[in-house]
Amino acid sequence: MAQLVGQMCVICRERIGNEIDSRFCSACGCPVHTACTSVAALQKTEGACRVCGAPATDVAPRRELAEQESEWQAGGKRRRRGGCIMAASVVFGLLGLMQFALANMRTLPTTDRHEARGNVFNGLVPVALGCAGFLLGLRQMSKKS
């Protein structure tokens, strides 16, 4: 988020000295003094922000910057979510692999094929789901807006 102090008020073109008597407009995102907002909103200039009264020349670029910032933040969240999915999938797949290996080591001496098939299934399903989850996480991380 941008810093308010030190920016210029888009209405009076004065430097904003503190955050107490100034804010970013909730509609257009322009930095404005609270006192300037009440005066400019009463004038109703065409093309100006209907909330703070900022001139149209300042409103359009600020909206574009706000949209770009929100897209960038959404991309970061998507990459983090993809990374979490990948990590969980790797752990899940490794647990399945361990179960598969341990179950087969336990049933190798026996000749009960039904038990061996069940253990193979119980081990390979988590491995397959882990691989699928890994690919899903990779896709989430590389997805464009």
Coordinates of N, CA and C in Angstrom, one line a residue:
M1 N 0.8 -1.2 0.0 CA 0.0 0.0 0.0 C 0.9 1.2 0.0
A2 N 0.5 2.3 -0.7 CA 1.2 3.5 -0.9 C 1.2 4.3 0.4
Q3 N 2.2 5.1 0.6 CA 2.3 6.0 1.8 C 1.6 7.3 1.5
L4 N 0.8 7.8 2.4 CA 0.0 9.0 2.2 C 0.9 10.2 2.5
V5 N 1.6 10.2 3.6 CA 2.4 11.4 3.9 C 3.5 11.7 2.9
G6 N 3.6 12.9 2.5 CA 4.6 13.3 1.5 C 4.0 13.5 0.1
Q7 N 2.8 12.9 -0.2 CA 2.2 13.0 -1.5 C 1.5 14.4 -1.6
M8 N 1.1 14.7 -2.8 CA 0.4 16.0 -3.0 C -1.1 15.7 -3.1
C9 N -1.9 16.6 -2.4 CA -3.3 16.5 -2.5 C -3.7 16.8 -4.0
V10 N -4.6 16.0 -4.6 CA -4.9 16.2 -6.0 C -5.9 17.4 -6.2
I11 N -6.4 17.9 -5.1 CA -7.4 19.0 -5.2 C -6.7 20.4 -5.0
C12 N -5.9 20.5 -3.9 CA -5.3 21.8 -3.6 C -3.8 21.9 -4.1
R13 N -3.3 20.7 -4.5 CA -1.9 20.6 -4.9 C -0.9 20.9 -3.8
E14 N -1.3 20.8 -2.5 CA -0.4 21.0 -1.4 C 0.1 19.7 -0.9
R15 N 1.3 19.7 -0.3 CA 1.9 18.5 0.3 C 1.1 18.0 1.5
I16 N 0.9 16.7 1.5 CA 0.1 16.1 2.7 C 1.2 15.9 3.8
G17 N 0.9 16.6 4.9 CA 1.9 16.5 6.0 C 1.6 15.4 7.1
N18 N 0.4 15.0 7.2 CA 0.1 13.9 8.2 C -1.1 13.1 7.8
E19 N -1.3 12.0 8.4 CA -2.4 11.1 8.0 C -3.7 11.5 8.8
I20 N -3.6 12.4 9.7 CA -4.8 12.7 10.5 C -5.8 13.5 9.7
D21 N -5.4 14.5 9.0 CA -6.3 15.3 8.2 C -6.3 15.0 6.7
S22 N -5.9 13.8 6.4 CA -5.9 13.4 5.0 C -6.2 11.9 4.8
R23 N -6.4 11.5 3.6 CA -6.8 10.1 3.3 C -6.7 9.8 1.9
F24 N -6.7 8.5 1.5 CA -6.9 8.1 0.1 C -8.4 8.0 -0.1
C25 N -8.8 8.5 -1.2 CA -10.3 8.4 -1.5 C -10.7 6.9 -1.7
S26 N -11.8 6.5 -1.1 CA -12.2 5.1 -1.2 C -12.7 4.8 -2.6
A27 N -13.1 5.8 -3.5 CA -13.6 5.5 -4.8 C -12.5 5.5 -5.8
C28 N -11.6 6.5 -5.8 CA -10.6 6.6 -6.9 C -9.2 6.4 -6.4
G29 N -8.9 6.4 -5.1 CA -7.6 6.1 -4.6 C -6.7 7.3 -4.6
C30 N -7.2 8.5 -4.9 CA -6.3 9.7 -4.9 C -6.0 10.2 -3.5
P31 N -4.8 10.7 -3.2 CA -4.6 11.3 -1.9 C -5.2 12.7 -1.8
V32 N -6.0 12.9 -0.8 CA -6.7 14.2 -0.6 C -6.7 14.6 0.9
H33 N -6.7 15.9 1.1 CA -7.0 16.4 2.5 C -8.5 16.3 2.7
T34 N -8.8 16.0 4.0 CA -10.2 15.9 4.3 C -11.0 17.2 4.1
A35 N -10.4 18.3 4.4 CA -11.0 19.6 4.2 C -11.2 19.9 2.7
C36 N -10.3 19.5 1.9 CA -10.4 19.7 0.4 C -11.5 18.9 -0.2
T37 N -11.7 17.7 0.4 CA -12.7 16.8 -0.1 C -14.1 17.3 0.0
S38 N -14.4 17.9 1.2 CA -15.7 18.5 1.4 C -16.0 19.6 0.5
V39 N -15.0 20.5 0.2 CA -15.2 21.6 -0.7 C -15.4 21.2 -2.1
A40 N -14.5 20.3 -2.6 CA -14.5 19.8 -4.0 C -15.7 19.0 -4.3
A41 N -16.2 18.2 -3.3 CA -17.4 17.4 -3.6 C -18.6 18.2 -3.8
L42 N -18.7 19.4 -3.3 CA -19.8 20.3 -3.5 C -19.8 20.9 -4.8
Q43 N -18.7 21.1 -5.5 CA -18.6 21.8 -6.8 C -19.1 20.9 -7.9
K44 N -19.1 19.6 -7.8 CA -19.6 18.7 -8.9 C -19.1 19.0 -10.3
T45 N -17.8 18.9 -10.5 CA -17.2 19.1 -11.8 C -17.4 17.8 -12.6
E46 N -17.6 18.0 -13.9 CA -17.9 16.9 -14.8 C -16.6 16.0 -14.9
G47 N -16.7 14.7 -14.8 CA -15.6 13.8 -14.9 C -14.8 13.7 -13.6
A48 N -15.1 14.5 -12.6 CA -14.4 14.4 -11.4 C -14.9 13.2 -10.5
C49 N -14.2 12.8 -9.6 CA -14.6 11.7 -8.7 C -15.8 12.2 -7.9
R50 N -16.8 11.4 -7.8 CA -18.1 11.8 -7.1 C -17.9 11.7 -5.6
V51 N -16.9 11.1 -5.1 CA -16.7 11.0 -3.7 C -15.9 12.1 -3.1
C52 N -14.7 12.3 -3.7 CA -13.7 13.3 -3.2 C -13.7 14.6 -4.1
G53 N -14.1 14.5 -5.3 CA -14.1 15.7 -6.2 C -12.8 15.8 -6.9
A54 N -11.9 14.8 -6.9 CA -10.6 14.9 -7.6 C -10.8 15.1 -9.1
P55 N -10.0 15.9 -9.8 CA -10.1 16.1 -11.2 C -10.0 14.8 -12.0
A56 N -10.7 14.7 -13.1 CA -10.7 13.5 -14.0 C -9.3 13.1 -14.4
T57 N -8.4 14.1 -14.6 CA -7.0 13.8 -15.1 C -6.2 13.1 -14.1
D58 N -6.6 13.2 -12.8 CA -5.9 12.5 -11.7 C -6.6 11.1 -11.4
V59 N -7.9 11.0 -11.7 CA -8.6 9.8 -11.3 C -8.3 8.6 -12.2
A60 N -8.2 8.8 -13.5 CA -8.0 7.7 -14.4 C -6.7 7.0 -14.2
P61 N -5.5 7.7 -14.1 CA -4.3 7.0 -13.8 C -4.2 6.3 -12.5
R62 N -4.9 6.9 -11.5 CA -4.9 6.2 -10.2 C -5.7 4.9 -10.2
R63 N -6.8 4.9 -10.9 CA -7.6 3.7 -11.0 C -6.8 2.6 -11.7
E64 N -6.0 3.0 -12.8 CA -5.2 2.0 -13.4 C -4.2 1.4 -12.5
L65 N -3.5 2.3 -11.7 CA -2.5 1.8 -10.8 C -3.1 0.9 -9.7
A66 N -4.3 1.2 -9.2 CA -5.0 0.4 -8.2 C -5.4 -0.9 -8.8
E67 N -5.8 -1.0 -10.1 CA -6.2 -2.2 -10.7 C -4.9 -3.1 -10.9
Q68 N -3.8 -2.5 -11.3 CA -2.6 -3.3 -11.5 C -2.1 -3.8 -10.2
E69 N -2.2 -3.0 -9.1 CA -1.7 -3.5 -7.8 C -2.6 -4.7 -7.3
S70 N -3.9 -4.6 -7.5 CA -4.8 -5.7 -7.1 C -4.5 -6.9 -7.9
E71 N -4.2 -6.8 -9.2 CA -3.9 -8.0 -10.0 C -2.6 -8.6 -9.5
W72 N -1.6 -7.8 -9.2 CA -0.3 -8.2 -8.7 C -0.5 -9.0 -7.4
Q73 N -1.3 -8.4 -6.5 CA -1.5 -9.1 -5.2 C -2.3 -10.4 -5.4
A74 N -3.2 -10.5 -6.3 CA -4.0 -11.7 -6.6 C -3.0 -12.8 -7.1
G75 N -2.1 -12.4 -8.0 CA -1.1 -13.3 -8.5 C -0.2 -13.9 -7.4
G76 N 0.2 -13.0 -6.5 CA 1.0 -13.5 -5.4 C 0.2 -14.5 -4.5
K77 N -1.0 -14.3 -4.3 CA -1.8 -15.2 -3.5 C -2.0 -16.6 -4.2
R78 N -2.2 -16.5 -5.5 CA -2.3 -17.7 -6.3 C -1.0 -18.5 -6.3
R79 N 0.1 -17.8 -6.4 CA 1.4 -18.5 -6.3 C 1.6 -19.2 -5.0
R80 N 1.3 -18.5 -3.9 CA 1.4 -19.0 -2.6 C 0.5 -20.3 -2.4
R81 N -0.7 -20.1 -2.9 CA -1.7 -21.3 -2.8 C -1.1 -22.4 -3.6
G82 N -0.6 -22.2 -4.8 CA 0.0 -23.3 -5.6 C 1.2 -23.9 -4.9
G83 N 2.0 -23.1 -4.2 CA 3.1 -23.7 -3.5 C 2.7 -24.6 -2.3
C84 N 1.6 -24.1 -1.6 CA 1.1 -25.0 -0.5 C 0.5 -26.3 -1.1
I85 N -0.2 -26.2 -2.2 CA -0.8 -27.4 -2.8 C 0.3 -28.4 -3.2
M86 N 1.4 -27.8 -3.8 CA 2.5 -28.7 -4.2 C 3.2 -29.3 -3.0
A87 N 3.4 -28.6 -1.9 CA 4.1 -29.1 -0.7 C 3.2 -30.2 -0.1
A88 N 1.9 -30.0 0.1 CA 1.1 -31.0 0.7 C 1.0 -32.2 -0.2
S89 N 1.0 -32.0 -1.5 CA 0.9 -33.2 -2.4 C 2.2 -34.0 -2.4
V90 N 3.3 -33.4 -2.2 CA 4.6 -34.1 -2.1 C 4.6 -34.9 -0.8
V91 N 4.2 -34.3 0.3 CA 4.1 -35.1 1.6 C 3.1 -36.2 1.4
F92 N 2.0 -36.0 0.9 CA 0.9 -37.0 0.7 C 1.5 -38.2 -0.2
G93 N 2.1 -37.8 -1.2 CA 2.7 -38.8 -2.1 C 3.8 -39.6 -1.5
L94 N 4.7 -39.0 -0.7 CA 5.7 -39.7 0.1 C 5.1 -40.6 1.1
L95 N 4.1 -40.2 1.8 CA 3.4 -41.1 2.7 C 2.8 -42.3 2.0
G96 N 2.2 -42.1 0.9 CA 1.7 -43.2 0.1 C 2.8 -44.2 -0.3
L97 N 3.9 -43.6 -0.7 CA 5.1 -44.4 -1.1 C 5.6 -45.2 0.0
M98 N 5.7 -44.6 1.2 CA 6.1 -45.3 2.4 C 5.2 -46.5 2.7
Q99 N 3.9 -46.2 2.6 CA 2.9 -47.2 2.9 C 3.0 -48.4 1.9
F100 N 3.2 -48.0 0.7 CA 3.3 -49.0 -0.4 C 4.5 -49.9 -0.1
A101 N 5.6 -49.3 0.2 CA 6.9 -50.1 0.4 C 6.8 -50.9 1.7
L102 N 6.3 -50.3 2.8 CA 6.2 -51.1 4.0 C 5.2 -52.2 3.9
A103 N 4.1 -52.0 3.3 CA 3.0 -53.0 3.2 C 3.5 -54.1 2.3
N104 N 4.3 -53.9 1.3 CA 4.8 -54.9 0.4 C 5.9 -55.7 1.1
M105 N 6.7 -55.0 1.9 CA 7.7 -55.8 2.6 C 7.1 -56.7 3.6
R106 N 6.0 -56.3 4.2 CA 5.3 -57.1 5.2 C 4.6 -58.3 4.5
T107 N 4.1 -58.2 3.3 CA 3.3 -59.2 2.7 C 4.1 -60.1 1.7
L108 N 5.3 -59.7 1.4 CA 6.1 -60.5 0.5 C 6.3 -62.0 0.9
P109 N 6.5 -62.3 2.1 CA 6.7 -63.7 2.5 C 5.4 -64.5 2.4
T110 N 4.3 -63.8 2.5 CA 3.0 -64.5 2.5 C 2.6 -64.7 1.0
T111 N 1.7 -65.6 0.8 CA 1.2 -65.8 -0.6 C -0.2 -65.4 -0.8
D112 N -0.8 -64.7 0.2 CA -2.1 -64.2 0.0 C -2.2 -63.0 -1.0
R113 N -2.6 -63.3 -2.2 CA -2.6 -62.3 -3.2 C -3.6 -61.2 -3.0
H114 N -4.7 -61.5 -2.3 CA -5.8 -60.5 -2.1 C -5.2 -59.5 -1.1
E115 N -4.5 -59.9 -0.1 CA -4.0 -58.9 0.9 C -2.9 -58.0 0.2
A116 N -2.1 -58.7 -0.7 CA -1.0 -57.9 -1.4 C -1.6 -56.9 -2.3
R117 N -2.7 -57.3 -3.0 CA -3.4 -56.3 -3.9 C -3.9 -55.1 -3.2
G118 N -4.5 -55.4 -2.0 CA -5.1 -54.3 -1.2 C -4.0 -53.3 -0.8
N119 N -2.9 -53.9 -0.4 CA -1.8 -53.0 0.1 C -1.2 -52.2 -1.1
V120 N -1.1 -52.8 -2.2 CA -0.6 -52.1 -3.4 C -1.6 -50.9 -3.7
F121 N -2.9 -51.2 -3.7 CA -3.9 -50.1 -3.9 C -3.8 -49.0 -2.9
N122 N -3.7 -49.4 -1.6 CA -3.6 -48.4 -0.5 C -2.4 -47.6 -0.6
G123 N -1.3 -48.1 -1.2 CA -0.1 -47.3 -1.3 C 0.0 -46.5 -2.6
L124 N -0.5 -47.0 -3.7 CA -0.4 -46.3 -5.0 C -1.4 -45.2 -5.2
V125 N -2.6 -45.3 -4.5 CA -3.6 -44.2 -4.7 C -3.1 -42.9 -4.1
P126 N -2.5 -42.9 -2.9 CA -1.9 -41.6 -2.4 C -0.8 -41.1 -3.3
V127 N 0.0 -42.0 -3.8 CA 1.1 -41.6 -4.7 C 0.5 -40.9 -5.9
A128 N -0.5 -41.5 -6.5 CA -1.1 -41.0 -7.7 C -1.8 -39.6 -7.4
L129 N -2.5 -39.6 -6.3 CA -3.1 -38.3 -5.9 C -2.1 -37.2 -5.6
G130 N -1.0 -37.6 -5.0 CA 0.1 -36.7 -4.7 C 0.7 -36.1 -6.0
C131 N 0.9 -37.0 -7.0 CA 1.4 -36.5 -8.3 C 0.4 -35.5 -9.0
A132 N -0.9 -35.9 -8.9 CA -1.9 -35.0 -9.5 C -2.0 -33.7 -8.7
G133 N -1.9 -33.7 -7.4 CA -1.9 -32.5 -6.7 C -0.7 -31.6 -7.0
F134 N 0.5 -32.3 -7.1 CA 1.7 -31.5 -7.5 C 1.5 -30.8 -8.8
L135 N 1.0 -31.5 -9.8 CA 0.7 -30.9 -11.1 C -0.3 -29.7 -11.0
L136 N -1.3 -29.9 -10.2 CA -2.3 -28.8 -10.0 C -1.6 -27.6 -9.3
G137 N -0.8 -27.8 -8.3 CA -0.1 -26.7 -7.7 C 0.9 -26.0 -8.7
L138 N 1.5 -26.8 -9.5 CA 2.4 -26.2 -10.5 C 1.6 -25.4 -11.5
R139 N 0.5 -25.8 -11.9 CA -0.4 -25.1 -12.8 C -0.9 -23.8 -12.1
Q140 N -1.2 -23.8 -10.8 CA -1.7 -22.6 -10.1 C -0.6 -21.6 -10.0
M141 N 0.7 -22.1 -9.8 CA 1.8 -21.1 -9.7 C 2.1 -20.5 -11.0
S142 N 1.9 -21.2 -12.1 CA 2.3 -20.6 -13.4 C 1.2 -19.9 -14.2
K143 N 0.0 -20.0 -13.6 CA -1.2 -19.4 -14.3 C -1.1 -17.9 -14.3
K144 N -1.4 -17.3 -15.5 CA -1.4 -15.9 -15.7 C -2.8 -15.4 -15.3
S145 N -2.9 -14.0 -15.1 CA -4.2 -13.4 -14.8 C -5.1 -13.7 -15.8

